[in-house]
Every structure is written in structure tokens, then in C-alpha cells.
């Protein structure tokens, strides 16, 4: 791979690569590749190594073989946190996808009011997760939060302390934070749909709703895949918001895997066990991303605009 | 994957281990500042004042104070120390956590007897390992006590509970009056610990505690531990706490506010809360509405009713990775500025009590000294002053303890399941 790349460069800027269908030089990969190697591959190899040791973070790691992996596979907490993680994943996808799809489609049409609204919707994305978490934590405080103001009495509930509501609240806040990003993706995609398709559909007598389901959604297929991948794989990294808001509690109710990893590594000072979780998360995330692209046929990259 | 990469990056960083050279932020007599880490709290202003005084008197050997929030500080310290990037003076709680740093060779003993001899025995005991002292107490002794709102007690005609049974009897009285009997900041988890450590000591005596601290097999399934957990769960079931305790964290001040706003009758809390409430509700304290009492005794229990639980103090420890010049600077700083008469006076002004023998006389000279006499008296007479268990135990046990105790309070597990989970950490 490297030799081909070198030869291309050596051949001068005008020389065409002999193979590969005339794509850009592999050197284009270099900056990303180096970063990826330094900040993802090498640490990951380190984590896999650490996962076979016992290490408190101070002193030297001590080889323990597969003990940590056996712990991970047999510990009840693993399955609790896995379940919580999957719930957050599926829940935030279910909440975010329809809302951002509809919002994106709506904002994509021109109009002064819509662009102002688009700007307003965008605001949550500009806030840091910690700020969002702190703000909501205070707003939802049962004694001194929003529910104590007149007109908000219906909000009076122990939202973050009640096992039955805390996960839903966390999912809704995560969604509130990230819907703007996905709205932006859909807005961009909707604008790429050729207007001729809508015109043709109108001539054939299709109404707005029919157009949405037969033109807009099929045309957005790739965007839906991209956005879903971001949401689902992104769920595997939700940490800061949950950590600040509930620290995984009450009990294990909001302890997602990344948080479980952090608490194991830095609270319990069990870096080996935390590395097992880290490795699992990385592999799980990769498999998930691969599956999503495979299942959706994203890799084939066929045009969605047949008949346009 | 991003998280995995970040976490692993931190691990890779910390794998470098401690270094005895002058790498990192520690210079050697080149005029660079010796870095001191502190945690925000009631006495933060004293750290700042002491450092200011030092820097004014010693402009050629500056000290830089860096302050952090309580939650998350220990994680940060561990990463920094492991990476050899720690401060010259580290803030800590003593106990098993400090011992893990001592065992790893990250902390130097404080050789200067002038620094170490002035503290109360029950205080310095928590930083003494193998006969050497590894920390200088820098703030106040903080036994866990019962603080109560006298207005709320007067309204129902009750007096503060002296025994656990009296406490249980008061629960329905306050609930009927629409007041939470006890304010608890359960989301922070550590405010739940004193219930267990006090009750185990009161019910089973110091031998049971000793077995837990030394990690004896099955120490957690001692009948005294099981009974204490049952007592906690009956208090929860009876409605002993504010119904939303699981959502409240201590740092937000919401639990304190419940107490002084009359929404809760009592709070079982570190004596530091007295100063915090004084800051936030000055008039309330000035009017004498903030009452205080020792943690209730358990009738028929084997423990000494004078035994205390809490934070004997916070400590500054000299780190091994600091340069010799910085070590000298900070030791001299500890000897001259920390717990000087000025320093103690500032702490006393905030209604807190330094864990220094000489503080007794200083308190006696003051007006409005009732709470301080109370705290100093408790600490002086205490047969033992147990450090909060999350600090006294190893980090892994401490983390498991706070998690499992949280589940006890939430009634998610039985005392036996708690004992099994904790025994598994031994």
C-alpha cells in the first residue's frame, strides 16, 4: 500500500495512478491514519494488554490471565449495564429519528420564519453536555427546581431519583441535546432531493403526505443510515451527561457501559477490569457500525435517484 | 469507540509511573512554583490565605494553590500521581486511600515533629502508617452529628432523639406534620455511609469494625452488620427520609436547604454542614434555630456510645515526585503557615474546630462557642474516630460499598445480598 503511494507521488503530480480507478492518492489518508494509529489503535492494543492484568493505576500491572474476562462474563452487573446501554441506544434512536426527520424536512423548505426557527433549534447542540446535564438536574430538582414555580406544579416528581422514570428522562435529555445535529443532517439531505421529483409527483396527483413517504423518505435512505449509525454507535459513548446527572444511579438504573468502565477504572481503581469493558465497547461499536452499513446496503453506494 | 480510546489514552499516560527526577511540573530551586492541590469546602479560604501569606513572605519560593471540586477529585489525583504529574502537596482524607499511595511509594513521610506533634491523637492516627506520619491536618475535625431545625421540633413538641428507637418514633410524627424527618442527599451516596458505620459500631462494637477494616474473611456478614442494614431499611420503609433523596446530591446544597427552610427536621451529616448552613442561612443560625446532637445510641448495643464517625480532618501530604527544593518549600509552609494561630482563628471564625490540641484553649476564649465546644468535646472524649469507610477501605471496596449501600437504601437488595457482595471484595 505504502509503496504504491510512494510511486504515485514520485511520478509527479500529473502522473495518473495505474490502478484504483483514478482516485486520490493514498497519502490523503496519512493525517487521519496517523491520528487513528496514535489515539485509537495503539491505546486499544494497550487496553487489550491491560485487560489481562490487575492494576490500580499506581505501581506496575500484575498479570492475571483471563480473570478479568471471566469476571466480566459472569458478573451480574455486566448484564444490567448492557441492558441499560441497549435501552438508551434503542430509546434515543426511537425518539430522535422521527423528530429530527420531520424537523429537518420542515426547515429545509425556504422561508424567513423557518430559518429563524432552524437557528433556535440549533442552540442545544452548542452547549456542552456537562452544562446541559447541570441545567436539567437543577430544573428537575424536586424541592427547588422548576416544579416549585407557579404553573409548573405538574412537573413535581422525583424524576432522577425514581428508577422507573430516570432512564426515560435521561433518554429525552440526550435526545434534546442531539436532535439538532440530526435535524441538520436531514435538512441538508432534503435540500439535495431534486424538485423535479416532487413536480412529477404533483402532476400524478400525489399529495404532500404521499410525497413525503414515497419520495422524501426513500431519497433520505443514506442519511437515515448515517444518522442512525451516529446515534446507535454514539450511544456507546454517552458518558458525561449521565455521569453528571445521575452518576449511574439510583442503584444501577442509569449505569451504561461507558460509565461502568469509568467507575470500575477510576473509582474502584481496577484498571484491568475497566480495560475489559473498554475492549468490549470498542469491538461492540465496530461490529455495530459494520452491521449497520452492511444491512442497509450502504457499501454498494447505488444511486437513489433512478427515474429522476 | 471514542470513549474507549480516551480512557485507554489516560491509562497509557498513567502507565509511565512515578519518577524521582524533576520531570513534569516540579522544578528545582529555579523559582518555579510548588503546586498545592486543594478541594473546595468550608475551609478553602484558609488555604488561599495561607498561600497568600507565604507568597508575600517568600517571593523567591512561590507556592501555587490549585482548587478542585470534591466530586471527581480523587479520580484526577490518581491519574496525575500515576503519571508522575502530581502536585508537591496533595490533598487527601488519610486512611486506606492514602495508604495505597504510601505503599506505592508516592508519598513521603513528614519528618518534622514540629508539624506532626500538635494534632489530636484521633486525628493523626489516620495518616500514621508503620510509625511514620504521612500527612498534616489542614482543616477541621468533622464528626458526623445530627443537625436539626429547632422550629420544626418545637412545632411538633419533640426533642432531639437520643436513641435509635426515639428516632424511629419521631418519623411518623414529622411525616404527619408534612415535614421530611431526615434530609438525605442520596445521589452523592457518601451521605448514606455514616448510618452504616455508626450503627455497626453502636450495635457490634469496635471489634466488628476492626474486622471489616482489616479485611477478615466474611467480616461483612457479621450479625451486627446485618442488623444495622435491617435498621437502615426499616428507617427507609417508615418514610424516614425526604421522598426524593435518591435525586439529591450534596454539593447542590439542596439537603442543607431542606433543613433550614423547614422542609426537613434533621440531617445526619458531617459537622462541616454547620458552617455551610451558616454561610447560606446566616440569620437562621444566628437566631439559634440550628440545633445539634450526637448520633443516637442503640440501646442494648455493644459499642461505646462515645465512638465517632466522620472525617477526622483533611490532610496535605508531600509527594515523592516533587523536587527537593519544592519538598523543602512545602514542609516549611506546613510548619509556619498551616495551623498557625492566624490559621486556626480563621477556622474557628467559621464555627469549625481544628484538630489541634491547642485549639481547646482558643475555643474557650471565644464567644458563641457552643457548637465548637460540642465538637471539640466529642472528639477529645471519643474512644475512636473512624474515618468514613469509603476512604478508610481500599478504593475497590470503597466503591463497591457506596454502590451496594445505595441499593440497600433503595430497598433493591437485602442485607444478606449486601453482605455477599461485600464479602466478595475481600
Short mmCIF file of C-alpha atoms in Angstrom, two decimals, chain A residues 36 39-40 42-44 46-47 50 55-59 77 80 137-138 141-144 148 158-163 233 236-239 243-244 246-253 255 258 261-263 265-271 275 278-279 281-282 285-286, chain B residues 1-12 14-18 71-79 81-83 100-101 104 106 187 189 242-249 252-255 257-258 261 263 395-397 399-400 403-404 406-407 410-412:
data_model
loop_
_atom_site.label_atom_id
_atom_site.label_comp_id
_atom_site.label_asym_id
_atom_site.label_seq_id
_atom_site.Cartn_x
_atom_site.Cartn_y
_atom_site.Cartn_z
CA UNK A 36 -6.09 6.99 14.26
CA UNK A 39 -5.07 7.73 19.51
CA UNK A 40 -7.15 4.67 18.69
CA UNK A 42 -2.19 1.83 19.92
CA UNK A 43 -4.27 2.66 23.04
CA UNK A 44 -6.67 -0.12 22.07
CA UNK A 46 -2.70 -1.27 25.28
CA UNK A 47 -6.18 -1.79 26.69
CA UNK A 50 -4.08 -4.33 30.36
CA UNK A 55 -3.55 -2.71 38.07
CA UNK A 56 -4.72 0.02 40.40
CA UNK A 57 -3.30 2.86 38.35
CA UNK A 58 -0.37 3.19 40.73
CA UNK A 59 2.68 0.92 40.52
CA UNK A 77 -23.69 -6.02 36.79
CA UNK A 80 -27.55 -4.97 33.92
CA UNK A 137 -30.53 18.46 37.05
CA UNK A 138 -31.36 21.78 38.67
CA UNK A 141 -34.79 19.19 41.37
CA UNK A 142 -37.96 18.21 43.21
CA UNK A 143 -37.54 20.75 46.01
CA UNK A 144 -36.03 23.79 44.38
CA UNK A 148 -41.86 24.90 42.57
CA UNK A 158 -38.73 12.71 41.71
CA UNK A 159 -37.62 12.33 38.07
CA UNK A 160 -33.98 11.45 38.60
CA UNK A 161 -34.46 9.53 41.83
CA UNK A 162 -37.20 7.21 40.62
CA UNK A 163 -35.93 4.05 38.94
CA UNK A 233 -22.75 3.92 17.95
CA UNK A 236 -21.97 3.62 23.29
CA UNK A 237 -20.11 6.77 24.26
CA UNK A 238 -22.78 8.58 26.28
CA UNK A 239 -20.95 9.24 29.47
CA UNK A 243 -22.28 10.92 34.85
CA UNK A 244 -23.04 14.50 35.78
CA UNK A 246 -27.11 10.69 37.93
CA UNK A 247 -23.62 9.15 38.27
CA UNK A 248 -25.30 5.94 37.09
CA UNK A 249 -27.84 5.84 39.89
CA UNK A 250 -30.14 5.30 41.58
CA UNK A 251 -28.72 1.83 42.10
CA UNK A 252 -27.69 0.66 38.63
CA UNK A 253 -30.64 2.30 36.87
CA UNK A 255 -25.23 2.81 34.65
CA UNK A 258 -19.00 3.56 29.38
CA UNK A 261 -15.98 1.34 32.68
CA UNK A 262 -15.16 4.70 34.24
CA UNK A 263 -16.41 3.76 37.70
CA UNK A 265 -11.34 2.07 36.43
CA UNK A 266 -11.25 5.30 38.34
CA UNK A 267 -13.50 4.78 41.36
CA UNK A 268 -12.63 1.19 42.16
CA UNK A 269 -9.10 1.59 40.73
CA UNK A 270 -9.48 -1.68 38.80
CA UNK A 271 -7.84 -0.67 35.53
CA UNK A 275 -9.88 -2.35 30.15
CA UNK A 278 -13.20 -0.74 27.11
CA UNK A 279 -12.17 -3.51 24.73
CA UNK A 281 -17.10 -1.46 23.92
CA UNK A 282 -14.68 -0.86 21.06
CA UNK A 285 -19.09 -0.42 18.43
CA UNK A 286 -17.13 -1.64 15.38
CA UNK B 1 -15.11 3.71 20.49
CA UNK B 2 -14.14 7.29 21.18
CA UNK B 3 -14.65 6.75 24.89
CA UNK B 4 -12.64 3.60 24.84
CA UNK B 5 -9.84 5.41 23.11
CA UNK B 6 -9.92 8.30 25.55
CA UNK B 7 -9.95 6.07 28.59
CA UNK B 8 -7.19 3.94 27.24
CA UNK B 9 -5.22 7.05 26.41
CA UNK B 10 -5.44 8.02 30.06
CA UNK B 11 -4.31 4.55 31.04
CA UNK B 12 -1.39 4.70 28.66
CA UNK B 14 -0.55 6.84 33.68
CA UNK B 15 1.44 3.75 32.84
CA UNK B 16 4.57 5.88 32.99
CA UNK B 17 4.55 5.55 36.77
CA UNK B 18 6.22 7.77 39.29
CA UNK B 71 -16.62 15.02 43.28
CA UNK B 72 -14.09 13.59 40.87
CA UNK B 73 -11.03 14.96 42.66
CA UNK B 74 -9.81 11.54 43.70
CA UNK B 75 -10.01 10.20 40.18
CA UNK B 76 -8.00 13.16 38.97
CA UNK B 77 -5.41 12.75 41.70
CA UNK B 78 -4.91 9.08 40.94
CA UNK B 79 -4.37 9.72 37.23
CA UNK B 81 0.01 10.78 40.54
CA UNK B 82 0.22 7.64 38.42
CA UNK B 83 1.53 9.74 35.54
CA UNK B 100 -2.33 2.91 48.80
CA UNK B 101 -0.21 5.93 47.82
CA UNK B 104 3.23 2.60 46.09
CA UNK B 106 4.19 8.11 46.02
CA UNK B 187 -27.43 10.86 44.93
CA UNK B 189 -24.00 8.25 48.00
CA UNK B 242 -37.19 13.06 52.11
CA UNK B 243 -39.01 11.08 49.43
CA UNK B 244 -36.71 12.36 46.69
CA UNK B 245 -33.42 11.62 48.43
CA UNK B 246 -32.21 9.48 45.55
CA UNK B 247 -32.20 12.51 43.25
CA UNK B 248 -30.44 15.00 45.51
CA UNK B 249 -26.71 15.44 45.57
CA UNK B 252 -26.01 21.36 45.24
CA UNK B 253 -26.81 22.36 48.82
CA UNK B 254 -30.37 21.07 48.43
CA UNK B 255 -30.23 18.84 51.50
CA UNK B 257 -31.64 23.89 52.28
CA UNK B 258 -34.34 21.35 53.14
CA UNK B 261 -36.11 26.03 55.06
CA UNK B 263 -38.90 21.13 54.87
CA UNK B 395 -10.68 2.12 46.55
CA UNK B 396 -12.25 -1.06 45.12
CA UNK B 397 -14.01 -1.89 48.38
CA UNK B 399 -16.61 1.99 45.53
CA UNK B 400 -18.46 -1.30 45.97
CA UNK B 403 -22.87 1.25 45.37
CA UNK B 404 -24.25 -1.59 47.47
CA UNK B 406 -27.13 2.85 47.84
CA UNK B 407 -29.05 -0.26 46.81
CA UNK B 410 -33.29 1.96 47.64
CA UNK B 411 -34.52 -1.38 49.07
CA UNK B 412 -33.21 -3.11 45.94
#
